[in-house]
Short mmCIF file of C-alpha atoms and ligand atoms in Angstrom, two decimals:
data_model
loop_
_atom_site.label_atom_id
_atom_site.label_comp_id
_atom_site.label_asym_id
_atom_site.label_seq_id
_atom_site.Cartn_x
_atom_site.Cartn_y
_atom_site.Cartn_z
CA UNK A 216 -9.04 -62.59 -41.09
CA UNK A 217 -13.37 -62.79 -41.15
CA UNK A 218 -16.00 -59.71 -41.21
CA UNK A 219 -19.13 -60.38 -40.15
CA UNK A 220 -22.49 -58.53 -40.38
CA UNK A 221 -24.65 -58.29 -38.61
CA UNK A 222 -28.16 -57.22 -38.97
CA UNK A 223 -29.16 -56.81 -35.32
CA UNK A 224 -33.56 -56.75 -35.87
CA UNK A 225 -32.60 -55.05 -40.04
CA UNK A 226 -34.53 -57.15 -42.63
CA UNK A 227 -36.98 -59.67 -42.92
CA UNK A 228 -36.57 -62.77 -45.17
CA UNK A 229 -37.00 -61.08 -48.58
CA UNK A 230 -34.27 -58.52 -47.87
CA UNK A 231 -32.05 -60.97 -47.09
CA UNK A 232 -33.22 -63.34 -50.18
CA UNK A 233 -31.95 -60.25 -51.88
CA UNK A 234 -29.13 -59.55 -49.79
CA UNK A 235 -27.60 -62.66 -50.25
CA UNK A 236 -27.91 -63.71 -53.28
CA UNK A 237 -26.14 -59.79 -54.59
CA UNK A 238 -23.06 -61.28 -52.13
CA UNK A 239 -23.22 -64.68 -52.31
CA UNK A 240 -19.75 -64.87 -54.65
CA UNK A 241 -17.95 -62.37 -52.40
CA UNK A 242 -15.57 -64.80 -50.90
CA UNK A 243 -13.76 -65.23 -54.64
CA UNK A 244 -12.71 -61.45 -54.41
CA UNK A 245 -11.94 -61.01 -51.47
CA UNK A 246 -9.21 -63.68 -51.07
CA UNK A 247 -8.51 -65.31 -46.90
CA UNK A 248 -10.91 -63.70 -45.67
CA UNK A 249 -14.21 -65.39 -44.20
CA UNK A 250 -17.42 -63.83 -44.18
CA UNK A 251 -21.00 -64.69 -42.41
CA UNK A 252 -24.50 -62.07 -42.20
CA UNK A 253 -25.95 -61.83 -39.32
CA UNK A 254 -29.91 -62.02 -39.90
CA UNK A 255 -32.72 -62.20 -38.22
CA UNK A 256 -33.91 -65.63 -36.55
CA UNK A 257 -36.60 -65.35 -39.21
CA UNK A 258 -34.45 -64.67 -42.94
CA UNK A 259 -31.82 -67.10 -41.27
CA UNK A 260 -33.83 -69.47 -44.09
CA UNK A 261 -34.11 -67.16 -46.37
CA UNK A 262 -30.57 -66.12 -46.54
CA UNK A 263 -28.82 -68.85 -46.41
CA UNK A 264 -31.45 -70.14 -49.29
CA UNK A 265 -30.23 -66.60 -50.76
CA UNK A 266 -26.05 -67.93 -50.81
CA UNK A 267 -27.40 -71.66 -52.08
CA UNK A 268 -25.65 -74.14 -52.09
CA UNK A 269 -22.18 -73.24 -54.17
CA UNK A 270 -21.59 -70.39 -51.46
CA UNK A 271 -18.71 -69.91 -48.94
CA UNK A 272 -19.97 -67.30 -47.31
CA UNK A 273 -21.85 -68.45 -43.93
CA UNK A 274 -24.97 -67.19 -42.38
CA UNK A 275 -24.54 -67.30 -38.37
CA UNK A 276 -28.06 -66.20 -36.17
CA UNK A 277 -27.92 -63.20 -32.82
CA UNK A 278 -27.95 -65.46 -29.97
CA UNK A 279 -28.36 -69.01 -28.98
CA UNK A 280 -29.97 -70.85 -26.65
CA UNK A 281 -28.60 -72.77 -23.55
CA UNK A 282 -30.71 -75.69 -23.73
CA UNK A 283 -30.83 -78.46 -26.94
CA UNK A 284 -35.63 -77.83 -26.26
CA UNK A 285 -37.77 -76.71 -23.16
CA UNK A 286 -40.35 -74.55 -21.76
CA UNK A 287 -38.55 -71.38 -23.44
CA UNK A 288 -41.05 -69.01 -24.75
CA UNK A 289 -39.30 -67.20 -27.66
CA UNK A 290 -35.67 -68.56 -27.40
CA UNK A 291 -34.23 -70.65 -30.07
CA UNK A 292 -31.53 -73.72 -29.57
CA UNK A 293 -28.08 -74.65 -31.16
CA UNK A 294 -29.60 -78.03 -33.19
CA UNK A 295 -33.15 -75.72 -34.54
CA UNK A 296 -30.27 -73.52 -36.01
CA UNK A 297 -28.29 -76.19 -37.87
CA UNK A 298 -31.54 -77.61 -39.29
CA UNK A 299 -31.23 -74.45 -41.48
CA UNK A 300 -27.81 -74.45 -42.43
CA UNK A 301 -26.47 -71.76 -40.30
CA UNK A 302 -22.88 -71.99 -38.77
CA UNK A 303 -22.45 -70.68 -35.98
CA UNK A 304 -24.32 -67.28 -33.93
CA UNK A 305 -22.67 -64.99 -31.98
CA UNK A 306 -23.21 -64.11 -27.72
CA UNK A 307 -23.38 -61.92 -25.15
CA UNK A 308 -23.11 -59.06 -27.91
CA UNK A 309 -23.85 -55.17 -25.76
CA UNK A 310 -27.94 -54.62 -27.11
CA UNK A 311 -29.15 -58.39 -24.87
CA UNK A 312 -26.17 -58.16 -21.68
CA UNK A 313 -27.39 -54.22 -21.38
CA UNK A 314 -31.07 -53.89 -22.65
CA UNK A 315 -32.64 -58.05 -21.90
CA UNK A 316 -30.53 -58.78 -18.62
CA UNK A 317 -28.15 -61.32 -21.04
CA UNK A 318 -25.96 -61.80 -17.09
CA UNK A 319 -21.53 -63.41 -17.99
CA UNK A 320 -23.14 -67.20 -17.18
CA UNK A 321 -25.76 -66.97 -19.67
CA UNK A 322 -23.80 -66.15 -22.36
CA UNK A 323 -21.39 -69.37 -20.72
CA UNK A 324 -23.79 -71.07 -21.35
CA UNK A 325 -24.92 -70.39 -24.44
CA UNK A 326 -21.66 -70.15 -26.03
CA UNK A 327 -21.18 -73.75 -24.63
CA UNK A 328 -24.17 -75.13 -26.13
CA UNK A 329 -23.60 -73.95 -29.35
CA UNK A 330 -20.08 -74.81 -29.38
CA UNK A 331 -21.87 -78.40 -27.47
CA UNK A 332 -24.48 -79.44 -30.86
CA UNK A 333 -20.90 -78.24 -33.15
CA UNK A 334 -21.81 -74.02 -34.37
CA UNK A 335 -19.09 -71.56 -34.08
CA UNK A 336 -19.36 -69.11 -32.08
CA UNK A 337 -19.09 -65.15 -31.76
CA UNK A 338 -18.83 -63.96 -28.62
CA UNK A 339 -18.56 -60.11 -27.78
CA UNK A 340 -17.20 -58.42 -24.81
CA UNK A 341 -16.24 -54.80 -23.95
CA UNK A 342 -16.53 -51.65 -21.90
CA UNK A 343 -18.59 -49.09 -21.26
CA UNK A 344 -18.13 -45.57 -21.73
CA UNK A 345 -18.41 -44.96 -17.77
CA UNK A 346 -16.15 -47.55 -17.00
CA UNK A 347 -13.34 -46.62 -19.22
CA UNK A 348 -12.84 -43.61 -17.81
CA UNK A 349 -12.59 -45.18 -14.66
CA UNK A 350 -10.08 -47.24 -15.78
CA UNK A 351 -12.13 -50.03 -15.43
CA UNK A 352 -11.47 -51.07 -18.86
CA UNK A 353 -9.34 -54.68 -18.29
CA UNK A 354 -11.29 -55.76 -15.32
CA UNK A 355 -14.72 -55.27 -16.81
CA UNK A 356 -12.81 -57.45 -19.92
CA UNK A 357 -10.82 -59.96 -17.53
CA UNK A 358 -14.33 -60.99 -15.75
CA UNK A 359 -16.64 -61.03 -19.64
CA UNK A 360 -12.99 -63.18 -21.04
CA UNK A 361 -12.65 -65.76 -17.70
CA UNK A 362 -16.61 -66.63 -18.16
CA UNK A 363 -16.15 -67.45 -22.02
CA UNK A 364 -15.08 -70.92 -23.02
CA UNK A 365 -12.03 -72.20 -24.47
CA UNK A 366 -12.98 -74.01 -27.81
CA UNK A 367 -11.34 -73.96 -31.20
CA UNK A 368 -14.79 -73.25 -33.15
CA UNK A 369 -15.17 -69.62 -30.48
CA UNK A 370 -14.12 -66.80 -31.95
CA UNK A 371 -14.24 -62.97 -29.44
CA UNK A 372 -15.86 -60.13 -31.16
CA UNK A 373 -13.85 -56.60 -29.39
CA UNK A 374 -16.44 -54.47 -29.06
CA UNK A 375 -16.69 -51.65 -26.83
CA UNK A 376 -19.96 -49.72 -26.35
CA UNK A 377 -19.59 -46.67 -26.15
CA UNK A 378 -18.67 -46.88 -30.55
CA UNK A 379 -21.36 -49.32 -31.15
CA UNK A 380 -23.10 -47.67 -33.56
CA UNK A 381 -22.24 -43.92 -32.33
CA UNK A 382 -19.81 -43.62 -35.14
CA UNK A 383 -17.16 -43.62 -32.46
CA UNK A 384 -14.80 -45.48 -33.77
CA UNK A 385 -11.68 -46.53 -30.35
CA UNK A 386 -8.62 -46.00 -32.46
CA UNK A 387 -6.34 -48.55 -33.62
CA UNK A 388 -4.12 -48.58 -31.29
CA UNK A 389 -7.20 -48.47 -28.32
CA UNK A 390 -8.24 -51.20 -29.91
CA UNK A 391 -5.21 -53.06 -30.84
CA UNK A 392 -4.83 -52.89 -26.57
CA UNK A 393 -7.40 -54.64 -25.54
CA UNK A 394 -6.71 -57.31 -27.96
CA UNK A 395 -3.88 -57.74 -27.41
CA UNK A 396 -4.90 -57.74 -23.28
CA UNK A 397 -7.91 -60.29 -24.55
CA UNK A 398 -6.02 -62.25 -25.93
CA UNK A 399 -3.40 -62.39 -23.38
CA UNK A 400 -6.05 -64.15 -21.72
CA UNK A 401 -7.50 -65.98 -24.09
CA UNK A 402 -5.42 -66.87 -27.10
CA UNK A 403 -8.57 -66.74 -29.75
CA UNK A 404 -8.80 -64.82 -33.01
CA UNK A 405 -10.48 -61.93 -31.71
CA UNK A 406 -12.25 -59.17 -33.72
CA UNK A 407 -13.47 -55.22 -33.71
CA UNK A 408 -16.37 -53.85 -34.06
CA UNK A 409 -17.96 -50.81 -33.06
CA UNK A 410 -18.73 -47.93 -36.16
CA UNK A 411 -16.75 -50.11 -38.51
CA UNK A 412 -17.32 -48.56 -42.32
CA UNK A 413 -15.11 -48.33 -45.13
CA UNK A 414 -13.89 -45.26 -45.12
CA UNK A 415 -12.08 -46.88 -40.75
CA UNK A 416 -11.80 -50.22 -42.09
CA UNK A 417 -8.72 -50.77 -44.03
CA UNK A 418 -6.46 -49.44 -41.08
CA UNK A 419 -8.38 -51.12 -38.15
CA UNK A 420 -7.48 -54.27 -39.70
CA UNK A 421 -3.90 -53.34 -40.31
CA UNK A 422 -3.57 -53.80 -37.25
CA UNK A 423 -1.50 -57.12 -35.90
CA UNK A 424 -3.67 -58.67 -33.68
CA UNK A 425 -7.63 -57.24 -34.59
CA UNK A 426 -7.90 -60.73 -37.05
CA UNK A 427 -11.71 -58.88 -38.06
CA UNK A 428 -14.70 -56.77 -37.41
CA UNK A 429 -18.20 -57.30 -35.88
CA UNK A 430 -20.64 -55.27 -37.89
CA UNK A 431 -23.45 -53.72 -37.86
CA UNK A 432 -24.51 -50.16 -39.32
CA UNK A 433 -22.13 -50.66 -42.22
CA UNK A 434 -23.23 -54.26 -43.41
CA UNK A 435 -26.32 -53.24 -44.14
CA UNK A 436 -26.59 -51.71 -47.27
CA UNK A 437 -24.30 -54.45 -49.53
CA UNK A 438 -21.83 -52.42 -51.59
CA UNK A 439 -20.37 -50.64 -48.13
CA UNK A 440 -20.17 -54.63 -46.98
CA UNK A 441 -18.53 -55.45 -49.69
CA UNK A 442 -16.10 -52.62 -48.76
CA UNK A 443 -15.63 -53.61 -45.94
CA UNK A 444 -14.56 -57.52 -46.82
CA UNK A 445 -12.27 -57.13 -49.43
CA UNK A 446 -10.32 -53.90 -47.20
CA UNK A 447 -9.82 -56.65 -45.37
CA UNK A 448 -8.05 -58.90 -48.72
CA UNK A 449 -6.07 -56.07 -49.38
CA UNK A 450 -2.61 -55.73 -47.86
CA UNK A 451 -2.18 -51.63 -46.81
CA UNK A 452 0.56 -50.31 -48.56
CA UNK A 453 2.50 -47.26 -46.58
P1 PGA B 598 -22.38 -50.33 -35.69
O1 PGA B 598 -22.26 -51.26 -34.32
O2 PGA B 598 -21.41 -50.99 -36.80
O3 PGA B 598 -23.27 -50.00 -36.43
O4 PGA B 598 -21.72 -49.35 -35.00
C1 PGA B 598 -21.57 -53.60 -33.99
C2 PGA B 598 -21.16 -54.10 -33.36
O5 PGA B 598 -22.94 -53.67 -32.72
O6 PGA B 598 -22.05 -54.87 -33.31
#
């Protein structure tokens, strides 16, 4: 199981360091669950430092550029992240695709560069509400997944756009069906994202093809993030 907290544009260095200090020992209780925090760029170093040397919690960035360096104002490269102790990056989040012009091609290039530099990747895919209503879900997922490189350090996050930050979660069956379809195209671990909360985490994570979660809003609070990480570690009874 892999549980990643995507903080989006929340928490500066001070808050990030405090959060990291609070959860640094969580992996010892969440047996079998890998835990990842994705703070904003400016809080990456504070998060790494707050976790300290002995913690198994890993830190990923929320994006990464495809070149090693160059005239790309506002971008950050994979070697720069690695130098800070960052172990991976999210690419292709739907907010990047919808608000910042990210395309399948740029997502693929970002993923390739990160893998090449030796860090891990969480690549996000997912259909909009309109695409689901038009029965385009599989076509959209196919197009997005086929643009991604295959690599042991790449995991996919299925995040239906209509479920992100809306409180509207995909039903476990709906998520399971999409995950199985994604795995038929690209055999890798697939995380679910979109309004994951402590209340719905267990039943989602119990689906056979759901290998973890990418958590936005509910990862901002240490107590609720812990509850989700622990839900992934516990077997569902009954
Ligand atoms: P949410 O965000 O959990 O707040 O819906 C998930 C994400 O965007 O990764």
